[in-house]
CSV table of C-alpha atoms and ligand atoms in Angstrom, one decimal:
chain,number,residue,atom,x,y,z
A,1,UNK,CA,-7.8,-127.1,191.5
A,2,UNK,CA,-7.1,-124.5,194.2
A,3,UNK,CA,-6.3,-121.8,191.7
A,4,UNK,CA,-9.4,-121.4,189.6
A,5,UNK,CA,-8.2,-118.5,187.5
A,6,UNK,CA,-5.7,-115.6,187.9
A,7,UNK,CA,-6.0,-114.4,191.5
A,8,UNK,CA,-9.0,-116.6,192.5
A,9,UNK,CA,-8.4,-119.5,194.8
A,10,UNK,CA,-10.9,-122.1,195.9
A,11,UNK,CA,-11.2,-123.9,199.3
A,12,UNK,CA,-14.0,-126.2,199.3
A,13,UNK,CA,-16.4,-126.6,202.2
A,14,UNK,CA,-16.5,-129.7,204.2
A,15,UNK,CA,-20.3,-130.5,204.7
A,16,UNK,CA,-21.6,-132.2,207.7
A,17,UNK,CA,-25.2,-132.5,208.5
A,18,UNK,CA,-25.3,-128.9,207.9
A,19,UNK,CA,-23.4,-127.8,204.7
A,20,UNK,CA,-20.2,-125.8,205.1
A,21,UNK,CA,-19.7,-122.9,202.7
A,22,UNK,CA,-16.9,-122.8,200.3
A,23,UNK,CA,-14.3,-120.2,200.8
A,24,UNK,CA,-12.7,-118.1,198.0
A,25,UNK,CA,-9.5,-116.2,198.3
A,26,UNK,CA,-9.2,-113.3,195.7
A,27,UNK,CA,-6.4,-111.1,194.7
A,28,UNK,CA,-3.0,-111.5,193.2
A,29,UNK,CA,-0.6,-112.9,195.9
A,30,UNK,CA,2.0,-110.4,194.7
A,31,UNK,CA,-0.3,-107.5,195.7
A,32,UNK,CA,-0.2,-108.5,199.4
A,33,UNK,CA,-3.9,-107.3,199.3
A,34,UNK,CA,-5.9,-110.5,199.5
A,35,UNK,CA,-9.5,-111.0,200.5
A,36,UNK,CA,-11.3,-114.0,201.8
A,37,UNK,CA,-14.9,-114.4,200.7
A,38,UNK,CA,-17.1,-116.1,203.3
A,39,UNK,CA,-16.0,-118.3,206.2
A,40,UNK,CA,-18.0,-121.4,206.8
A,41,UNK,CA,-19.6,-123.6,209.4
A,42,UNK,CA,-18.7,-123.8,213.0
A,43,UNK,CA,-15.5,-125.8,213.6
A,44,UNK,CA,-14.4,-125.4,209.9
A,45,UNK,CA,-12.0,-122.3,210.4
A,46,UNK,CA,-9.0,-124.4,211.3
A,47,UNK,CA,-8.7,-126.4,208.1
A,48,UNK,CA,-9.6,-123.3,206.0
A,49,UNK,CA,-6.7,-121.3,207.4
A,50,UNK,CA,-4.4,-124.3,206.9
A,51,UNK,CA,-5.6,-124.5,203.3
A,52,UNK,CA,-4.9,-120.9,202.8
A,53,UNK,CA,-1.4,-121.3,204.1
A,54,UNK,CA,-0.9,-124.4,201.9
A,55,UNK,CA,-1.5,-122.1,198.9
A,56,UNK,CA,1.6,-120.2,200.0
A,57,UNK,CA,-0.5,-117.2,201.0
A,58,UNK,CA,0.7,-115.2,204.0
A,59,UNK,CA,-2.0,-114.7,206.6
A,60,UNK,CA,-0.7,-111.0,206.9
A,61,UNK,CA,-1.6,-110.4,203.3
A,62,UNK,CA,-5.3,-111.0,204.0
A,63,UNK,CA,-6.7,-107.6,204.5
A,64,UNK,CA,-10.5,-108.3,204.7
A,65,UNK,CA,-13.2,-110.9,205.0
A,66,UNK,CA,-16.2,-110.2,202.6
A,67,UNK,CA,-19.4,-112.0,203.5
A,68,UNK,CA,-21.6,-112.9,200.5
A,69,UNK,CA,-24.4,-113.1,203.2
A,70,UNK,CA,-24.6,-114.1,207.0
A,71,UNK,CA,-26.2,-117.3,207.1
A,72,UNK,CA,-24.9,-119.8,209.8
A,73,UNK,CA,-23.1,-122.0,207.2
A,74,UNK,CA,-21.1,-119.0,206.0
A,75,UNK,CA,-20.6,-117.0,209.2
A,76,UNK,CA,-20.3,-119.9,211.6
A,77,UNK,CA,-16.5,-120.1,211.8
A,78,UNK,CA,-16.0,-116.4,211.2
A,79,UNK,CA,-14.8,-116.1,214.9
A,80,UNK,CA,-12.3,-119.0,214.3
A,81,UNK,CA,-10.9,-117.4,211.3
A,82,UNK,CA,-10.6,-113.9,212.7
A,83,UNK,CA,-8.8,-115.3,215.7
A,84,UNK,CA,-6.0,-116.2,213.1
A,85,UNK,CA,-6.2,-112.9,211.2
A,86,UNK,CA,-7.4,-110.4,213.7
A,87,UNK,CA,-6.2,-107.5,211.5
A,88,UNK,CA,-8.5,-108.3,208.7
A,89,UNK,CA,-11.5,-106.1,208.2
A,90,UNK,CA,-15.1,-107.4,208.0
A,91,UNK,CA,-17.2,-106.3,205.0
A,92,UNK,CA,-21.0,-107.1,204.8
A,93,UNK,CA,-23.7,-105.7,202.8
A,94,UNK,CA,-25.4,-102.8,204.7
A,95,UNK,CA,-28.7,-104.8,204.8
A,96,UNK,CA,-27.2,-107.5,206.9
A,97,UNK,CA,-24.4,-105.5,208.6
A,98,UNK,CA,-26.8,-103.7,210.9
A,99,UNK,CA,-28.5,-106.9,212.2
A,100,UNK,CA,-25.0,-108.4,212.7
A,101,UNK,CA,-23.8,-105.3,214.7
A,102,UNK,CA,-26.9,-105.2,216.7
A,103,UNK,CA,-26.7,-108.9,217.5
A,104,UNK,CA,-30.0,-109.6,215.7
A,105,UNK,CA,-29.4,-113.4,214.7
A,106,UNK,CA,-32.8,-114.1,213.0
A,107,UNK,CA,-31.1,-113.8,209.6
A,108,UNK,CA,-28.1,-116.0,210.8
A,109,UNK,CA,-30.3,-118.9,211.7
A,110,UNK,CA,-33.1,-118.3,209.2
A,111,UNK,CA,-35.8,-119.9,211.4
A,112,UNK,CA,-36.4,-120.3,215.0
A,113,UNK,CA,-36.6,-124.2,214.9
A,114,UNK,CA,-33.1,-124.2,213.4
A,115,UNK,CA,-31.9,-121.8,216.0
A,116,UNK,CA,-32.7,-124.0,218.9
A,117,UNK,CA,-31.4,-127.1,217.1
A,118,UNK,CA,-28.1,-125.6,216.3
A,119,UNK,CA,-27.6,-123.8,219.6
A,120,UNK,CA,-27.9,-127.1,221.4
A,121,UNK,CA,-25.9,-129.2,218.9
A,122,UNK,CA,-23.0,-126.8,218.6
A,123,UNK,CA,-23.2,-125.2,222.0
A,124,UNK,CA,-24.0,-121.8,220.7
A,125,UNK,CA,-25.5,-118.9,222.6
A,126,UNK,CA,-27.2,-115.7,221.7
A,127,UNK,CA,-24.7,-113.1,220.8
A,128,UNK,CA,-22.1,-115.5,219.2
A,129,UNK,CA,-22.6,-113.8,215.8
A,130,UNK,CA,-22.5,-110.2,216.8
A,131,UNK,CA,-19.5,-108.5,215.1
A,132,UNK,CA,-18.5,-105.0,214.3
A,133,UNK,CA,-18.5,-104.4,210.6
A,134,UNK,CA,-15.8,-102.3,209.2
A,135,UNK,CA,-17.4,-101.6,205.9
A,136,UNK,CA,-21.0,-101.7,204.9
A,137,UNK,CA,-21.2,-102.5,201.2
A,138,UNK,CA,-23.6,-101.1,198.8
A,139,UNK,CA,-25.1,-102.0,195.5
A,140,UNK,CA,-23.0,-100.9,192.6
A,141,UNK,CA,-19.7,-100.3,194.5
A,142,UNK,CA,-16.5,-101.1,192.8
A,143,UNK,CA,-13.9,-102.8,194.9
A,144,UNK,CA,-10.4,-102.5,193.5
A,145,UNK,CA,-8.5,-105.1,195.5
A,146,UNK,CA,-5.5,-107.1,194.9
A,147,UNK,CA,-4.9,-106.1,191.4
A,148,UNK,CA,-8.5,-107.1,190.4
A,149,UNK,CA,-11.6,-104.9,190.2
A,150,UNK,CA,-14.9,-106.5,191.8
A,151,UNK,CA,-18.4,-105.2,191.3
A,152,UNK,CA,-20.8,-105.5,194.2
A,153,UNK,CA,-24.3,-106.5,193.1
A,154,UNK,CA,-27.0,-106.6,195.8
A,155,UNK,CA,-29.0,-109.7,195.0
A,156,UNK,CA,-31.6,-110.1,197.7
A,157,UNK,CA,-34.2,-113.0,197.8
A,158,UNK,CA,-32.1,-115.7,199.4
A,159,UNK,CA,-31.4,-113.4,202.1
A,160,UNK,CA,-31.9,-109.7,202.6
A,161,UNK,CA,-28.3,-108.6,202.1
A,162,UNK,CA,-27.0,-111.2,199.8
A,163,UNK,CA,-24.3,-109.8,197.4
A,164,UNK,CA,-22.6,-111.1,194.3
A,165,UNK,CA,-19.0,-110.2,193.4
A,166,UNK,CA,-18.4,-109.9,189.8
A,167,UNK,CA,-15.0,-109.5,188.1
A,168,UNK,CA,-15.7,-108.4,184.6
A,169,UNK,CA,-12.2,-109.0,182.9
A,170,UNK,CA,-12.2,-112.7,183.7
A,171,UNK,CA,-16.0,-112.9,183.7
A,172,UNK,CA,-16.0,-114.4,187.3
A,173,UNK,CA,-19.1,-114.6,189.4
A,174,UNK,CA,-19.2,-115.2,193.1
A,175,UNK,CA,-23.0,-115.3,193.7
A,176,UNK,CA,-23.1,-116.7,197.3
A,177,UNK,CA,-26.1,-119.0,197.6
A,178,UNK,CA,-28.2,-117.4,195.0
A,179,UNK,CA,-27.4,-119.6,192.0
A,180,UNK,CA,-25.6,-122.8,191.9
A,181,UNK,CA,-24.4,-125.2,189.4
A,182,UNK,CA,-26.7,-127.7,187.7
A,183,UNK,CA,-29.8,-125.2,187.6
A,184,UNK,CA,-30.1,-125.0,191.4
A,185,UNK,CA,-30.8,-121.9,193.3
A,186,UNK,CA,-30.8,-120.8,197.0
A,187,UNK,CA,-33.7,-121.6,199.3
A,188,UNK,CA,-36.2,-118.8,199.6
A,189,UNK,CA,-38.1,-119.8,202.8
A,190,UNK,CA,-35.9,-118.4,205.4
A,191,UNK,CA,-35.9,-115.1,207.5
A,192,UNK,CA,-35.4,-112.2,205.0
A,193,UNK,CA,-36.0,-114.3,201.9
A,194,UNK,CA,-38.4,-113.7,199.3
A,195,UNK,CA,-39.1,-115.7,196.1
A,196,UNK,CA,-40.3,-112.9,193.9
A,197,UNK,CA,-37.3,-110.8,194.9
A,198,UNK,CA,-35.0,-113.8,194.2
A,199,UNK,CA,-36.5,-114.1,190.7
A,200,UNK,CA,-35.6,-110.5,190.0
A,201,UNK,CA,-32.0,-111.0,191.4
A,202,UNK,CA,-31.6,-114.0,189.1
A,203,UNK,CA,-32.6,-112.0,186.1
A,204,UNK,CA,-30.2,-109.4,187.1
A,205,UNK,CA,-27.3,-111.9,187.2
A,206,UNK,CA,-28.6,-113.3,183.9
A,207,UNK,CA,-27.4,-110.1,182.3
A,208,UNK,CA,-23.8,-110.6,183.1
A,209,UNK,CA,-21.4,-112.6,181.1
A,210,UNK,CA,-20.2,-115.4,183.2
A,211,UNK,CA,-17.6,-117.9,182.3
A,212,UNK,CA,-16.6,-118.9,185.9
A,213,UNK,CA,-19.3,-119.6,188.4
A,214,UNK,CA,-18.2,-119.8,192.0
A,215,UNK,CA,-21.2,-120.5,194.3
A,216,UNK,CA,-21.3,-120.9,198.1
A,217,UNK,CA,-21.8,-124.8,197.7
A,218,UNK,CA,-21.5,-127.7,195.4
A,219,UNK,CA,-19.7,-127.6,192.2
A,220,UNK,CA,-17.8,-124.7,190.8
A,221,UNK,CA,-18.1,-124.3,187.0
A,222,UNK,CA,-15.5,-123.2,184.6
A,223,UNK,CA,-16.7,-122.7,181.0
A,224,UNK,CA,-20.3,-121.8,182.0
A,225,UNK,CA,-22.4,-122.0,178.9
A,226,UNK,CA,-24.0,-118.8,177.6
A,227,UNK,CA,-27.4,-118.1,179.0
A,228,UNK,CA,-27.0,-120.6,181.9
A,229,UNK,CA,-28.3,-118.1,184.6
A,230,UNK,CA,-31.2,-117.1,182.3
A,231,UNK,CA,-32.2,-120.7,181.8
A,232,UNK,CA,-32.0,-121.4,185.5
A,233,UNK,CA,-34.2,-118.2,186.2
A,234,UNK,CA,-36.7,-119.4,183.6
A,235,UNK,CA,-36.9,-122.9,185.2
A,236,UNK,CA,-37.5,-121.6,188.6
A,237,UNK,CA,-39.9,-118.7,187.5
A,238,UNK,CA,-43.2,-120.7,188.2
A,239,UNK,CA,-41.9,-121.3,191.8
A,240,UNK,CA,-40.8,-117.7,192.5
A,241,UNK,CA,-43.9,-115.7,192.7
B,301,LIG,ZN1,-27.4,-119.0,202.4
B,302,LIG,ZN1,-24.8,-121.5,202.3
């Protein structure tokens, strides 16, 4: 089901030993103003670009890449994707945009042990995830793009600058790695993460009416049951202090 709902397309990640983030393409194709949400793991850019083209979307219509956050499994193939759409802008929440511009990759790798492991396995070097950010997103911004209106919610806790994109008319939530299907939530032990902050972010998301949940990994859910995020937050509350 590549088209999830009007103007929202799903390209599933292809997990390896490390997971590969899903990509969502948002916007009405007729608008010629499309956005790609997240990129994925190293080496996964090629098939994602092909998948976008298979949807009948012109790469020239993709105007920007918006990152829900900048963990390695989301930003790993950003360079590969940008090579195919060099005109597209890069939008990241301000709290992660600055480290990315400075080449501070602690937030990308999350922990030092993981950094050395990935750098040797994927032949990465320091500075590979340094990018210029065209727009630094802020809490509460409204993004009118491609015939749809998306609200930016800053929901830290899994990472410092995690955002959700919320489309109120169709009740679509793209929460990155903050909340998944099946009562799962993002990990909160990495650089920039904080369990008690994550608890607050979950409660914030719980206030939204969500029918379509499009997380960074695992299942997407259409027909989310009312109170799902609140129930998830409740289940995790004892661990998020
Ligand atoms: Zn993450
Ligand atoms: Zn992820």
